[in-house]
Amino acid sequence: MTPSPTPSPTPPPTSSSSRSAVGRRAVLGAAAAVASAPALGGLATSAAAAPSGRGKSPKALPGGGDLGPNVIVFDPSTPGIQAKLDEVFKKQESAQFGTGRYALLFKPGSYHGLNAQIGFYTSIAGLGLSPDDTTINGDITVDAGWFNGNATQNFWRSAENLAVVPVNGTNRWAVAQAAPFRRMHIRGGLNLAPDGYGWASGGYIADSRIDGQVGPYSQQQWYTRDSAIGGWLNGVWNMVFSGVEGAPGQSFPNPPYTTLNTTPVSREKPFLYLNGSEYRVFLPEKRTDARGVTWGNGTPRGTSLPLSQFYVAKPGVTAATLNEALTQGLHLLLTPGIYHLDRPVQVNRANTVVLGLGYATLVPDNGVTALKVADVDGVRLAGFLIDAGPVNSATLLEVGPQGASADHSANPTTVQDVFIRIGGAGPGRATTSMVINSRHTIVDHTWVWRADHGDGVGWETNRADYGVRVNGDDVLATGLFVEHFNKYDVQWFGQRGRTIFFQNEKAYDAPNQAAIQNGSIKGYAAYKVADSVTTHEGWGLGSYCYYNVDPGIVQHHGFAAPNAPGVTFHNLLVVSLGGQGQYERVINDTGSPTSGTSTVPSTVVSYP
């Protein structure tokens, strides 16, 4: 990568000003204009109340056990907390493609004078049932000093289930993709930009309360779901809100706010907590037409499982052992580390939980699929990374087998903070990364990424034709980030699909126009709805191009869909980053072309 210019230390804009802003992580010289603008009770904690699905055969593998050396647990009396946080951060600050994986867990109580700087593959979380059970009087910080003030590569880190009282009144969380902020309570403001207001490209907030104002500043796009905020300062290209109390009103494209009053269906991510001295995993219940946080009255609704019903996996365990544990009726808790798989992990039982800590990473060897789910109710996949291996895999994650047709509307499968990477940490290849066959599946925050930098990167070296393929009907995506695939980034074949927020970049490294020619069409759409689909809807969808090998490449459109009465889109945009390639249209043959080097979005407010 060519070094990017150092952003000037522009002060934060106010609600009545605007500033010249920033480009994308490898966008190297593109610039974007920043436009300024202005609870639930009831908990079943008994194992009997939870959908464990355990069989009665004698167990060959034990449930429960310790969480391993890379889960670091603190309580308020733990000595040297700051030193330990600093030690982990020093290892992880710039280890973008390293092998370290850490979960920093805080028992309920109050902590004082801490600054938890969060680096790569590091998760910080509280162990209470409510974020307010665990209070950090201090900061949980993500900044970009390691990358000269550019936050566009601050991937793979998370914060969850904590209350924070920031030292100066505002907490800094300057992240890019795959960096969720869930179940957080910020008793102050939240700044999403790096120090100096350099480039930033995120991000995702859910089930969180920010008492003060959220300042995205240079963030190009962001999705906030089922939360409460004290205000939102500005927007660059694509700011999307669903079910957010205090969200700005609908105003796309100026300011670029897409606002839905509620989220159609949501079910929050499972999380580890302490009930006395016993670890349990809480399973939040499904909500329809959701708005605001789930923990407003201090106690969320849902069920919980004891850790004894989980096989606590450590790196080095085989896929055969993981499958044996699942066959016995255990759930899986993947402790931090890297897991090589010589066969798929096969989830066949309804209501199974597969929960990763600290960015536990699955690597399929010899071209296998990392994880497959049967066409059953209520599976919860959450909190892990799948890293493609050097031998091509046909798929990396499959939810439901081909032809799955069962109705799961009452108890859908959820895929949350499950991230997929092809290349970057070394050569990786996969034909299609994520395939959703089961009906009613909710994909809630994913980043599916064919790497544009790192090791093992090249048009054929980390070949990956398709990112996400949805075959199942009634699938909902909330927070869909899919980037750089050789052909289609998203293909949607199921009926009645819905996407709230989509962020995409076309592959930077296409060698020439011929390499992306799609029959008579110039380039493959970022988001393609199949011609057979009669009902589909999307809100707040953006696609960017940056063809840095051949800047003369033309992409006909970012979005392609049938012209059918039931297929509708709201608030679409395409952006040419610095004039490196151009779009002729936004969706189908509609929308103005991009042109020049000004990095100004071309938008379509409503289609058709």
mmCIF file of C-alpha atoms in Angstrom, residues 487-494 502 504 506 518 521-533 536-538 541-543 555-564 567-569 572-574 583 585-590 604 607-608:
data_model
loop_
_atom_site.group_PDB
_atom_site.id
_atom_site.type_symbol
_atom_site.label_atom_id
_atom_site.label_comp_id
_atom_site.label_asym_id
_atom_site.label_seq_id
_atom_site.Cartn_x
_atom_site.Cartn_y
_atom_site.Cartn_z
ATOM 1 C CA LYS A 487 -17.682 -11.134 -9.067
ATOM 2 C CA TYR A 488 -20.901 -10.456 -7.090
ATOM 3 C CA ASP A 489 -20.445 -9.349 -3.488
ATOM 4 C CA VAL A 490 -24.068 -10.182 -2.583
ATOM 5 C CA GLN A 491 -26.487 -12.374 -4.550
ATOM 6 C CA TRP A 492 -30.058 -12.643 -3.277
ATOM 7 C CA PHE A 493 -32.281 -15.415 -4.621
ATOM 8 C CA GLY A 494 -34.765 -15.758 -1.728
ATOM 9 C CA PHE A 502 -25.109 -2.289 3.311
ATOM 10 C CA ASN A 504 -19.418 -2.355 -0.052
ATOM 11 C CA LYS A 506 -15.727 -3.394 -5.329
ATOM 12 C CA ASN A 518 -20.336 -9.642 -16.892
ATOM 13 C CA ILE A 521 -22.704 -5.561 -18.523
ATOM 14 C CA LYS A 522 -19.652 -3.655 -17.329
ATOM 15 C CA GLY A 523 -18.806 -5.166 -13.962
ATOM 16 C CA TYR A 524 -20.703 -7.275 -11.453
ATOM 17 C CA ALA A 525 -23.154 -5.427 -9.217
ATOM 18 C CA ALA A 526 -22.202 -5.203 -5.565
ATOM 19 C CA TYR A 527 -25.737 -6.280 -4.618
ATOM 20 C CA LYS A 528 -27.676 -8.387 -7.104
ATOM 21 C CA VAL A 529 -31.289 -9.433 -6.575
ATOM 22 C CA ALA A 530 -32.133 -12.370 -8.835
ATOM 23 C CA ASP A 531 -34.542 -11.893 -11.716
ATOM 24 C CA SER A 532 -36.862 -14.519 -10.191
ATOM 25 C CA VAL A 533 -37.441 -12.460 -7.025
ATOM 26 C CA HIS A 536 -37.362 -7.533 -1.745
ATOM 27 C CA GLU A 537 -36.588 -4.328 0.154
ATOM 28 C CA GLY A 538 -33.428 -2.482 1.141
ATOM 29 C CA LEU A 541 -27.140 0.721 0.727
ATOM 30 C CA GLY A 542 -23.800 2.002 -0.537
ATOM 31 C CA SER A 543 -21.167 0.740 -2.984
ATOM 32 C CA GLN A 555 -18.687 -0.233 -13.424
ATOM 33 C CA HIS A 556 -22.156 0.031 -14.954
ATOM 34 C CA HIS A 557 -24.017 0.066 -11.618
ATOM 35 C CA GLY A 558 -23.665 -0.755 -7.954
ATOM 36 C CA PHE A 559 -27.060 -2.458 -7.633
ATOM 37 C CA ALA A 560 -29.087 -4.729 -9.887
ATOM 38 C CA ALA A 561 -32.649 -5.933 -9.308
ATOM 39 C CA PRO A 562 -35.718 -6.989 -11.266
ATOM 40 C CA ASN A 563 -38.260 -4.338 -12.138
ATOM 41 C CA ALA A 564 -41.106 -5.784 -10.077
ATOM 42 C CA VAL A 567 -38.857 -4.958 -5.227
ATOM 43 C CA THR A 568 -38.073 -1.597 -3.659
ATOM 44 C CA PHE A 569 -35.004 0.264 -2.434
ATOM 45 C CA LEU A 572 -28.884 4.097 -2.440
ATOM 46 C CA LEU A 573 -25.487 5.557 -3.248
ATOM 47 C CA VAL A 574 -22.402 4.815 -5.319
ATOM 48 C CA TYR A 583 -20.022 4.082 -12.045
ATOM 49 C CA ARG A 585 -25.508 4.310 -12.886
ATOM 50 C CA VAL A 586 -26.621 3.606 -9.314
ATOM 51 C CA ILE A 587 -29.189 0.809 -9.762
ATOM 52 C CA ASN A 588 -30.015 -0.884 -13.057
ATOM 53 C CA ASP A 589 -30.108 1.993 -15.543
ATOM 54 C CA THR A 590 -31.163 4.601 -12.972
ATOM 55 C CA VAL A 604 -31.116 7.411 -5.651
ATOM 56 C CA TYR A 607 -36.380 2.860 -6.539
ATOM 57 C CA PRO A 608 -38.316 2.285 -8.617
#
